[in-house]
Tab-separated table of C-alpha atoms in Angstrom:
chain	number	residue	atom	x	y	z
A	3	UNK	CA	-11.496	-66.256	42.610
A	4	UNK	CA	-13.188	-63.182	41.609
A	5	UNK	CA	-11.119	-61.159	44.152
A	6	UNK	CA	-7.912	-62.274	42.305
A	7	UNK	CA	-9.306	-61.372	39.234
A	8	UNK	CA	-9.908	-58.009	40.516
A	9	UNK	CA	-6.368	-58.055	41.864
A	10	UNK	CA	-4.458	-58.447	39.009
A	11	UNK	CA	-6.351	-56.364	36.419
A	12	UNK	CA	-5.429	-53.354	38.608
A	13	UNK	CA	-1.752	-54.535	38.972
A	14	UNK	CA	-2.131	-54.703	34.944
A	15	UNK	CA	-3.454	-50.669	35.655
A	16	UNK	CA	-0.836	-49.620	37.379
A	17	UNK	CA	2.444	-51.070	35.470
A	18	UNK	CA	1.396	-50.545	31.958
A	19	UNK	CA	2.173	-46.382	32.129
A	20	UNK	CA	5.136	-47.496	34.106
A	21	UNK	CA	6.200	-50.038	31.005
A	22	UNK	CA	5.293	-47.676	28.434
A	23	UNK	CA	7.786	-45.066	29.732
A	24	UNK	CA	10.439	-46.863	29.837
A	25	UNK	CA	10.138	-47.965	26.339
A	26	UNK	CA	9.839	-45.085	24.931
A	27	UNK	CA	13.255	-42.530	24.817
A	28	UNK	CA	12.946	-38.990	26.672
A	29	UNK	CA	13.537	-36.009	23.821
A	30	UNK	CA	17.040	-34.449	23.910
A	31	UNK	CA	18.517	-31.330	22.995
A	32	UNK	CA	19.530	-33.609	19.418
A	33	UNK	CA	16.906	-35.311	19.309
A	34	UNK	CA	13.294	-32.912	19.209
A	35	UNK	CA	10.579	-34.300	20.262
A	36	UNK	CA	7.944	-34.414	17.268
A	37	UNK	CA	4.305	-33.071	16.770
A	38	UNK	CA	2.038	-35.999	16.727
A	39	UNK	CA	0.928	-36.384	13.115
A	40	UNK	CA	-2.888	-36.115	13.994
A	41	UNK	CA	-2.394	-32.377	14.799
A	42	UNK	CA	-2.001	-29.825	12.262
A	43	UNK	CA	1.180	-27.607	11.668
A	44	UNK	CA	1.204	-24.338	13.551
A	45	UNK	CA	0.134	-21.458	10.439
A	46	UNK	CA	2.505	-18.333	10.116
A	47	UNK	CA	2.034	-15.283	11.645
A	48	UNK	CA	0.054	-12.927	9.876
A	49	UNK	CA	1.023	-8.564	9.401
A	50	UNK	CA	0.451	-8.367	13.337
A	51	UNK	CA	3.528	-10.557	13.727
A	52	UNK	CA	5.728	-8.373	11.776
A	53	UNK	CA	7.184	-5.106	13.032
A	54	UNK	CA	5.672	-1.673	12.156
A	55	UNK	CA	7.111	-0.024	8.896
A	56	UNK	CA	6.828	3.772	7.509
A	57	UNK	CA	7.840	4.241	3.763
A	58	UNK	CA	8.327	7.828	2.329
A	59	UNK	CA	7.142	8.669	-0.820
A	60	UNK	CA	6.619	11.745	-3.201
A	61	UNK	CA	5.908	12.823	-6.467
A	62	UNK	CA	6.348	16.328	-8.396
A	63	UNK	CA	2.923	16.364	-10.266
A	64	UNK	CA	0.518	18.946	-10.490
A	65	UNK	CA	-2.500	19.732	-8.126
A	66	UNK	CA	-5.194	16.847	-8.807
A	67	UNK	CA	-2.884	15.008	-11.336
A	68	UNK	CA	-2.790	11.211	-11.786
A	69	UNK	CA	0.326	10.668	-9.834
A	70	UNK	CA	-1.306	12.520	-6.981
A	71	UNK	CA	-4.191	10.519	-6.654
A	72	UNK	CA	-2.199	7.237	-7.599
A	73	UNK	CA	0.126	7.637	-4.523
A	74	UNK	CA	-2.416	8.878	-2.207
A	75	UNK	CA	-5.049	5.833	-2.884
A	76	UNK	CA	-1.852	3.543	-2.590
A	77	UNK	CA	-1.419	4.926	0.755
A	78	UNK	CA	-4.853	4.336	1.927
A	79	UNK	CA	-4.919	0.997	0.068
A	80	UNK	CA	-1.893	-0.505	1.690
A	81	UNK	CA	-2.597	0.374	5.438
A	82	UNK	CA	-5.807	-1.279	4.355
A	83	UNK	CA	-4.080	-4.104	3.389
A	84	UNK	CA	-1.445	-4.624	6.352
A	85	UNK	CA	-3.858	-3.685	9.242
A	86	UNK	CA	-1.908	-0.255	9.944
A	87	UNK	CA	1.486	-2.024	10.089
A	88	UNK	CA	3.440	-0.733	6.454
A	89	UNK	CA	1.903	3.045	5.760
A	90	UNK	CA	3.385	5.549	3.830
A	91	UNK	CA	4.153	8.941	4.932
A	92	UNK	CA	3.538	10.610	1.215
A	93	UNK	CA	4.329	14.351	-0.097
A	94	UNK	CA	2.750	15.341	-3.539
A	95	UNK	CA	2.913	18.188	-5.372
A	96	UNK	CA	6.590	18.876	-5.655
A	97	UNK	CA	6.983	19.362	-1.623
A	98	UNK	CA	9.756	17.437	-1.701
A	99	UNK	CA	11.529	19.166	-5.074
A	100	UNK	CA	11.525	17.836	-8.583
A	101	UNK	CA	11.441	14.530	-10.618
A	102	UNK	CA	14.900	14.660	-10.671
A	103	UNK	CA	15.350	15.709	-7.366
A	104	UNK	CA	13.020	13.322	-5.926
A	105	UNK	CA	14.804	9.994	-8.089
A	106	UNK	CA	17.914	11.044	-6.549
A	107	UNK	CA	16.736	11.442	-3.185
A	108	UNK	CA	15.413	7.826	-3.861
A	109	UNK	CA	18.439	6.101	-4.673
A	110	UNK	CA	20.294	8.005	-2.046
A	111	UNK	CA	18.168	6.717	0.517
A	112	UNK	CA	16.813	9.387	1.776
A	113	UNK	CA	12.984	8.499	0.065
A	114	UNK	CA	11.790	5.239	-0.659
A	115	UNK	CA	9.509	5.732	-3.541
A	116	UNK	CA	8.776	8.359	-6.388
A	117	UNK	CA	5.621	8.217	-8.611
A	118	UNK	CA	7.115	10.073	-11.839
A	119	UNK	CA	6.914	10.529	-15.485
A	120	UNK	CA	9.272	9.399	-17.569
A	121	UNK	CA	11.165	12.215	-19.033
A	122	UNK	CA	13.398	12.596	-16.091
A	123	UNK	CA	13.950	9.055	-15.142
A	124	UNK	CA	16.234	9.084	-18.577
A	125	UNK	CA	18.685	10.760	-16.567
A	126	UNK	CA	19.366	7.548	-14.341
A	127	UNK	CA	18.333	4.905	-16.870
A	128	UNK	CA	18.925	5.610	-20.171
A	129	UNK	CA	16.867	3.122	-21.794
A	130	UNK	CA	13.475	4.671	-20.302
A	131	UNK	CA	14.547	6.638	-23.655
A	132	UNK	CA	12.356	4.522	-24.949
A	133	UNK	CA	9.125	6.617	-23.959
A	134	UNK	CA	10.444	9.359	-25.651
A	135	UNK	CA	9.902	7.984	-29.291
A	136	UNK	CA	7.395	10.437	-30.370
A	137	UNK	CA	3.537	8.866	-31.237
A	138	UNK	CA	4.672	5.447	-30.585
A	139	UNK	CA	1.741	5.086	-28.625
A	140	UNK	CA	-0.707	7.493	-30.321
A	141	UNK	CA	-2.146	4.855	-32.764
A	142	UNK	CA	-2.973	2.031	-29.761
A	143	UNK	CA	-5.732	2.286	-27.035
A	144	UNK	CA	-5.062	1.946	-23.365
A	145	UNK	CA	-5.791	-1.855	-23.261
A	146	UNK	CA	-2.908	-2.359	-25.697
A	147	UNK	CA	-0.796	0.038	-24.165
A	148	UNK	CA	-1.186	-1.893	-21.016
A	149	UNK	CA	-0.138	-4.901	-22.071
A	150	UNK	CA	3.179	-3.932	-23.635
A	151	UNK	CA	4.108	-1.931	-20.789
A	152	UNK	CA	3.235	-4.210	-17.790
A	153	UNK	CA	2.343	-7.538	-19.155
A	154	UNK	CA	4.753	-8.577	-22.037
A	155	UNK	CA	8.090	-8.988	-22.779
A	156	UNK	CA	9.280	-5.706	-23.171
A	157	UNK	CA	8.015	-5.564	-19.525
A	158	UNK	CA	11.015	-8.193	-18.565
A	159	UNK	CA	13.237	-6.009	-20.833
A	160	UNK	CA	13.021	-2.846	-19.255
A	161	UNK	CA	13.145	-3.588	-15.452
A	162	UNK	CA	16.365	-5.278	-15.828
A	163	UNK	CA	17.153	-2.106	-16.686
A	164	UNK	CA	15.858	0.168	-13.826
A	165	UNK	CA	17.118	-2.996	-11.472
A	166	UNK	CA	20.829	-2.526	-12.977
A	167	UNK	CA	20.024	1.434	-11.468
A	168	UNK	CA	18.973	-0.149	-8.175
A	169	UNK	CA	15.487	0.243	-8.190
A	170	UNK	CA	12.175	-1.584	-9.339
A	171	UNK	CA	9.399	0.064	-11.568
A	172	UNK	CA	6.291	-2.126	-9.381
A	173	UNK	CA	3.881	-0.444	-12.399
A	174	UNK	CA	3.541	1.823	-15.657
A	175	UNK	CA	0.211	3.912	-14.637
A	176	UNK	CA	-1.623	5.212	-18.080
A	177	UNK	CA	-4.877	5.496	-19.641
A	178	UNK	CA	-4.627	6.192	-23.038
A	179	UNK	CA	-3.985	9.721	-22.562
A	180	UNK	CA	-1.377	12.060	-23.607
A	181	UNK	CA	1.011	15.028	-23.484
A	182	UNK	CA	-0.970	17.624	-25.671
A	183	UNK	CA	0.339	21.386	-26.584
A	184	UNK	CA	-1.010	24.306	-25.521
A	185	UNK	CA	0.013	27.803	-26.827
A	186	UNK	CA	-0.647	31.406	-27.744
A	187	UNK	CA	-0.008	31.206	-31.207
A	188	UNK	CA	-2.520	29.669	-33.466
A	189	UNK	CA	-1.093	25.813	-34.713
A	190	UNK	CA	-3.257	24.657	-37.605
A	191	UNK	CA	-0.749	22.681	-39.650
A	192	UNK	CA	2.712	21.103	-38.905
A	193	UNK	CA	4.302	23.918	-40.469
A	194	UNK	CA	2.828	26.278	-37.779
A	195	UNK	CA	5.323	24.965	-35.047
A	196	UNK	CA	8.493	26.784	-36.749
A	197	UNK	CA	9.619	29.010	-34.525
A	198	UNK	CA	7.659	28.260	-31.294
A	199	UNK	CA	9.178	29.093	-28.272
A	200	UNK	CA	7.967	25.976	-25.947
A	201	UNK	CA	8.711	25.071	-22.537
A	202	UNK	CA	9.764	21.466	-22.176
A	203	UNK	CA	11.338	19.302	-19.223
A	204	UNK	CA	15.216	19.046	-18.937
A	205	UNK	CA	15.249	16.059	-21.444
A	206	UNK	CA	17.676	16.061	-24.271
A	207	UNK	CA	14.857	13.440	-26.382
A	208	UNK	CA	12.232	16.054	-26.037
A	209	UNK	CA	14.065	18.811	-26.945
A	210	UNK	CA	15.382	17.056	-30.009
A	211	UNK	CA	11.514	16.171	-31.151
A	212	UNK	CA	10.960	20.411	-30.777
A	213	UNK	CA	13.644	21.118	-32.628
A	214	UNK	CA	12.827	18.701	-35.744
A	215	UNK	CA	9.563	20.184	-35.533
A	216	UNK	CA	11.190	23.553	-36.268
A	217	UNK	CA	9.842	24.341	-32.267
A	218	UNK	CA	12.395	26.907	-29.840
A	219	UNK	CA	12.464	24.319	-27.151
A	220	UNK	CA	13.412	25.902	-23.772
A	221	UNK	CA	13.546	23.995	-20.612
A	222	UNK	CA	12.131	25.054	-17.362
A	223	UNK	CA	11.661	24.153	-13.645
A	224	UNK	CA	7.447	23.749	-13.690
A	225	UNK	CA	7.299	26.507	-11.296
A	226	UNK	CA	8.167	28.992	-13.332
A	227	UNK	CA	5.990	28.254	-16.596
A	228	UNK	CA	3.066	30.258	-15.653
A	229	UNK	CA	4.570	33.189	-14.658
A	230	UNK	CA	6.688	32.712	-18.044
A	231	UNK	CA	3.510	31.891	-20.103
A	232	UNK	CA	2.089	35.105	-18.580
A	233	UNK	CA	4.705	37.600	-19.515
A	234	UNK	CA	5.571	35.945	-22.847
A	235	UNK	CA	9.267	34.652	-21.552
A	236	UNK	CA	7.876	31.285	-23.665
A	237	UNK	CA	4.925	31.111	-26.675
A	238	UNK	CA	3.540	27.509	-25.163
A	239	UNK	CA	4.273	24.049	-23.439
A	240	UNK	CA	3.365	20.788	-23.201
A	241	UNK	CA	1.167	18.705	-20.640
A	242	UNK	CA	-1.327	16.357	-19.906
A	243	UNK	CA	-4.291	17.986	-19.409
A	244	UNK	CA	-4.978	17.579	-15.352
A	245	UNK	CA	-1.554	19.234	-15.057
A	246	UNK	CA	-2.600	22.134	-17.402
A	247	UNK	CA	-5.960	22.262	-15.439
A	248	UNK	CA	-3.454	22.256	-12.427
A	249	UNK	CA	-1.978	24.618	-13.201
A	250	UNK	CA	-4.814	27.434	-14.250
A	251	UNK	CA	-3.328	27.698	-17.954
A	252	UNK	CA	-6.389	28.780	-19.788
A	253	UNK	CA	-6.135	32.095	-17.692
A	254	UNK	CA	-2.375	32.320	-19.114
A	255	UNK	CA	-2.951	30.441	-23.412
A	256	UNK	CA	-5.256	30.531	-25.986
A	257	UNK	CA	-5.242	27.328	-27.648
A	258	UNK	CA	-5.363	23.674	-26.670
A	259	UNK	CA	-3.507	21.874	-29.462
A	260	UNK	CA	-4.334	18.000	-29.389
A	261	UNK	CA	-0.788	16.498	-30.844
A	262	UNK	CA	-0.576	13.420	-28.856
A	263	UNK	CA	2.928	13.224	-28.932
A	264	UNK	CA	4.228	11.683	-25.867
A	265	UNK	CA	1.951	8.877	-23.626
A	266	UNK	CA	0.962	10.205	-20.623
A	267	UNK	CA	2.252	7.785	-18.247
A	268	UNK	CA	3.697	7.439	-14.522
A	269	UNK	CA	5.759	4.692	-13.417
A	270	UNK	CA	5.680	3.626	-9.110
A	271	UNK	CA	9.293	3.663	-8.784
A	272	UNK	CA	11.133	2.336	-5.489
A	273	UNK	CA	14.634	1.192	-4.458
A	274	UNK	CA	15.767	-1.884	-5.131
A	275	UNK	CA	17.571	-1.497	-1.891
A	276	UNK	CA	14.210	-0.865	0.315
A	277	UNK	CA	11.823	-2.988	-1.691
A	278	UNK	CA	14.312	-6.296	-1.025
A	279	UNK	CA	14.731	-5.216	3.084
A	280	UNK	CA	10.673	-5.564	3.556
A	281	UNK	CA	9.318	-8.486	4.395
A	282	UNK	CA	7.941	-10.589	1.606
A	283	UNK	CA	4.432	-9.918	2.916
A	284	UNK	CA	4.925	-6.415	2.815
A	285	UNK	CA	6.066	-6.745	-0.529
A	286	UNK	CA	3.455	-8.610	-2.049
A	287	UNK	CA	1.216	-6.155	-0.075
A	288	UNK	CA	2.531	-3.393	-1.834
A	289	UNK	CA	2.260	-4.631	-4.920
A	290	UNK	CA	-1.189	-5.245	-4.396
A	291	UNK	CA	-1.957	-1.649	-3.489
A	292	UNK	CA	0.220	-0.570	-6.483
A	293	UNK	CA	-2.324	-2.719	-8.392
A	294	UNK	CA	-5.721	-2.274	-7.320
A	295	UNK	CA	-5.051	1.643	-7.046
A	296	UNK	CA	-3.907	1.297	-10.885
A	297	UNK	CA	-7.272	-0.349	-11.625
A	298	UNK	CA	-9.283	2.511	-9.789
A	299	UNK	CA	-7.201	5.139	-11.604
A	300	UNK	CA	-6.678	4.204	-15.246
A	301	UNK	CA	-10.699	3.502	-15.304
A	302	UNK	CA	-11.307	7.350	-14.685
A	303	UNK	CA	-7.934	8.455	-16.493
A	304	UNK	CA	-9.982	9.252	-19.991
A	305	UNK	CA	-12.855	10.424	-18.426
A	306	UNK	CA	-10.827	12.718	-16.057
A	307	UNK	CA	-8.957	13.803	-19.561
A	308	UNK	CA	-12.365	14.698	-21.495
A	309	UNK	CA	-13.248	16.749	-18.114
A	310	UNK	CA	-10.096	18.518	-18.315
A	311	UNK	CA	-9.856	19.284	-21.570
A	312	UNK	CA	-13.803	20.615	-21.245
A	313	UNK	CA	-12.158	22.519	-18.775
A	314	UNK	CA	-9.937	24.123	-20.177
A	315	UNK	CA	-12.262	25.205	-23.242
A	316	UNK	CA	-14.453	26.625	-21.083
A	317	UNK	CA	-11.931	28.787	-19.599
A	318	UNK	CA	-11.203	30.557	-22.961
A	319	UNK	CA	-8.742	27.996	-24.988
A	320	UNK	CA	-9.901	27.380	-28.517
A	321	UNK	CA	-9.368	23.425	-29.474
A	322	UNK	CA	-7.148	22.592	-32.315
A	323	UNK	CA	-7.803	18.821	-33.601
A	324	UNK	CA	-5.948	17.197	-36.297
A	325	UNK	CA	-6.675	14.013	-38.935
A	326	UNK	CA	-4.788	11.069	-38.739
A	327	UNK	CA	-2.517	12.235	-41.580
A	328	UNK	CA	-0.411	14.504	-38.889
A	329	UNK	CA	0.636	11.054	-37.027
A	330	UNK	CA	2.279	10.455	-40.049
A	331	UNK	CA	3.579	14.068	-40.742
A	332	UNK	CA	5.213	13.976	-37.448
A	333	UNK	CA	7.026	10.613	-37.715
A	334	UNK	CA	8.440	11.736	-40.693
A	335	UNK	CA	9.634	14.920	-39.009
A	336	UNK	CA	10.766	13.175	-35.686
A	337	UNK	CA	12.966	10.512	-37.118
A	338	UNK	CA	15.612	11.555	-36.406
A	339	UNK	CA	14.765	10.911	-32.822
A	340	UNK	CA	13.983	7.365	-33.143
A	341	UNK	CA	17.599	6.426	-35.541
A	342	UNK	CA	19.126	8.482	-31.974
A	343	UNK	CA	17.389	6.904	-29.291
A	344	UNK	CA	18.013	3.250	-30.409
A	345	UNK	CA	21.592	3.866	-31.525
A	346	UNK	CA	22.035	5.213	-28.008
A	347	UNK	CA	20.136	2.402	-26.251
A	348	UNK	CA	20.015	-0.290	-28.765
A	349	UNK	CA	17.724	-0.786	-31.074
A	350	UNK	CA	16.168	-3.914	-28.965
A	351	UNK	CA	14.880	-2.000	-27.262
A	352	UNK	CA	12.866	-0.216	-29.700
A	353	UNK	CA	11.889	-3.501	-31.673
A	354	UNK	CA	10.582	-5.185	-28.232
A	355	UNK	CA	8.332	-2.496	-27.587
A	356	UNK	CA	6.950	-2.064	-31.047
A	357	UNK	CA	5.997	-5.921	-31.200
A	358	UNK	CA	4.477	-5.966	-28.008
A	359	UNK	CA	2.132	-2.839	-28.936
A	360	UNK	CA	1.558	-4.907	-32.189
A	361	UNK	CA	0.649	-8.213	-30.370
């Protein structure tokens, strides 16, 4: 008896793989065989899974200026990021050519990114215009500024424009610093600008603001402002301050004028083209280094500007400072500008900005 039992519980052994096998269909090309729910989905591949990718990138700032250091802790940040697999191959300091130069090398395809300042990024969107209102940022700190320009609606507002241009502003890069004056001639009232001969950038906004002020505005390529400084060509121009220190002009001016006309701000510019053919990880990536370099930069962006301006003092420039009053002297002057600007790129514009900065 107990052999039989032993018998059949290993004939039991033996057919029940058989049985099971037959019950159950093999998989088919149409008909995948499927994970067993007890084991967890396979993750994604991280950056090692994706190929290698270079960007190029440039900018047309000054020695030491904030778009120099912007785009060159953006490239360290972002091959921090990715493991070494999206860098950026980056030229600063105009070794590429100019703003406009450089935007147009952008959309042609021949860059993939600019870091830039607004004035010359008119030429391929109008309604960057915009920037160009004179002290429409002067009364606001950098927290406010901030907000408007990256955070609110006016954000939305103005990359649909730059996207209708085919390409993306990932950031507006300021500090609560400005575009002050610097000169040979002695400025002590509003008055004092008739008749200045100033160097400005090929913008037809700026030069329109000059002129109002009773200013000579004359355009010029950067590289040729100190040698035209120097030999009197032009009376004065108009910088931030790491530019001017840049640049040596206290061995070329006498004054530092503190007008606070125009924000001094840099926008990360890249082609809509390029930034949609990466990878969304390398996108997000790069907006994270565009980002967390912003944060690292626009905390030393006022202290950097008191250093300059020290600078610059201590090199021989005498500092002009005016009262609150000349904000007001100068809108009155420059409105002209404003009626302009949002006839030309609708006054939407203008009012979307202004209630963000007053939100």
């Amino acid at each position: 008896m107990k052999k039989i039992l032993i018998i059949l519980l290993a004939t039991t052994m033996v057919l029940a793989p058989v049985a099971c096998t037959q019950n159950t269909p093999a998989p088919t090309s149409e008909q995948p065989s499927e994970q067993p729910s007890e084991q967890p989905e396979l993750e994604e591949g991280g950056y090692e899974s994706l190929e290698p990718v270079v960007l190029i990138g440039a900018d047309n700032a000054g020695v030491g200026a904030a778009a120099q250091l912007y785009g060159e802790l953006i490239t360290k940040r972002v091959s921090e990021i990715t493991g070494g697999k999206l860098t950026i191959d980056y030229f600063p300091n105009s070794q590429l050519g100019n703003d406009q130069e450089l935007q147009a090398q952008m959309l042609a395809g021949d860059i993939d990114f600019v870091i830039a300042q607004t004035a010359q990024t008119v030429s391929f969107v109008p309604e960057v215009a915009i920037f160009d209102l004179p002290m429409v940022f002067a009364k606001y700190d950098a927290a406010t500024i901030d907000y408007a320009l990256n955070k609110s609606e006016f954000t939305e507002k103005i990359n649909e424009a730059y996207k209708a241009k085919n390409m993306y502003c990932l950031h507006f890069l300021q500090g609560g610093t400005f575009r002050e004056t610097t000169s040979n001639k002695n400025i002590s009232t509003i008055d004092d600008f008739n008749g200045l001969k100033i160097r400005t950038m090929e913008n037809k906004n700026h030069m329109a603001f000059w002129q109002l002020m009773g200013a000579a505005p004359t355009p010029l390529a950067w590289s040729e402002v100190y040698v035209s400084l120097q030999q009197g060509l032009v009376d004065a121009q108009e910088n931030a301050t790491d530019t001017c220190i840049g640049a040596n002009l206290q061995e070329v001016q006498d004054y530092l004028i503190m007008t606070h006309h125009i924000l001094y701000c840099n926008q990360f510019l890249i082609s809509a083209e390029k930034f949609d053919s990466l990878d969304p990880m390398y996108q997000d990536a790069l907006q994270q280094a565009v980002d967390e370099a912003a944060v690292e930069i626009e905390a030393k962006l006022a202290e950097i500007d008191v250093t300059n301006k020290q600078k610059l003092i201590d090199g021989g420039m005498k500092l002009v400072e005016f009262d609150a009053s000349f904000i007001e002297q100068v809108l009155t002057k420059a409105q002209g500008v404003y009626d302009s600007i949002g006839a030309e790129i609708g006054q939407e514009y203008v009012d979307s900005l202004l209630k963000a900065l007053e939100k």
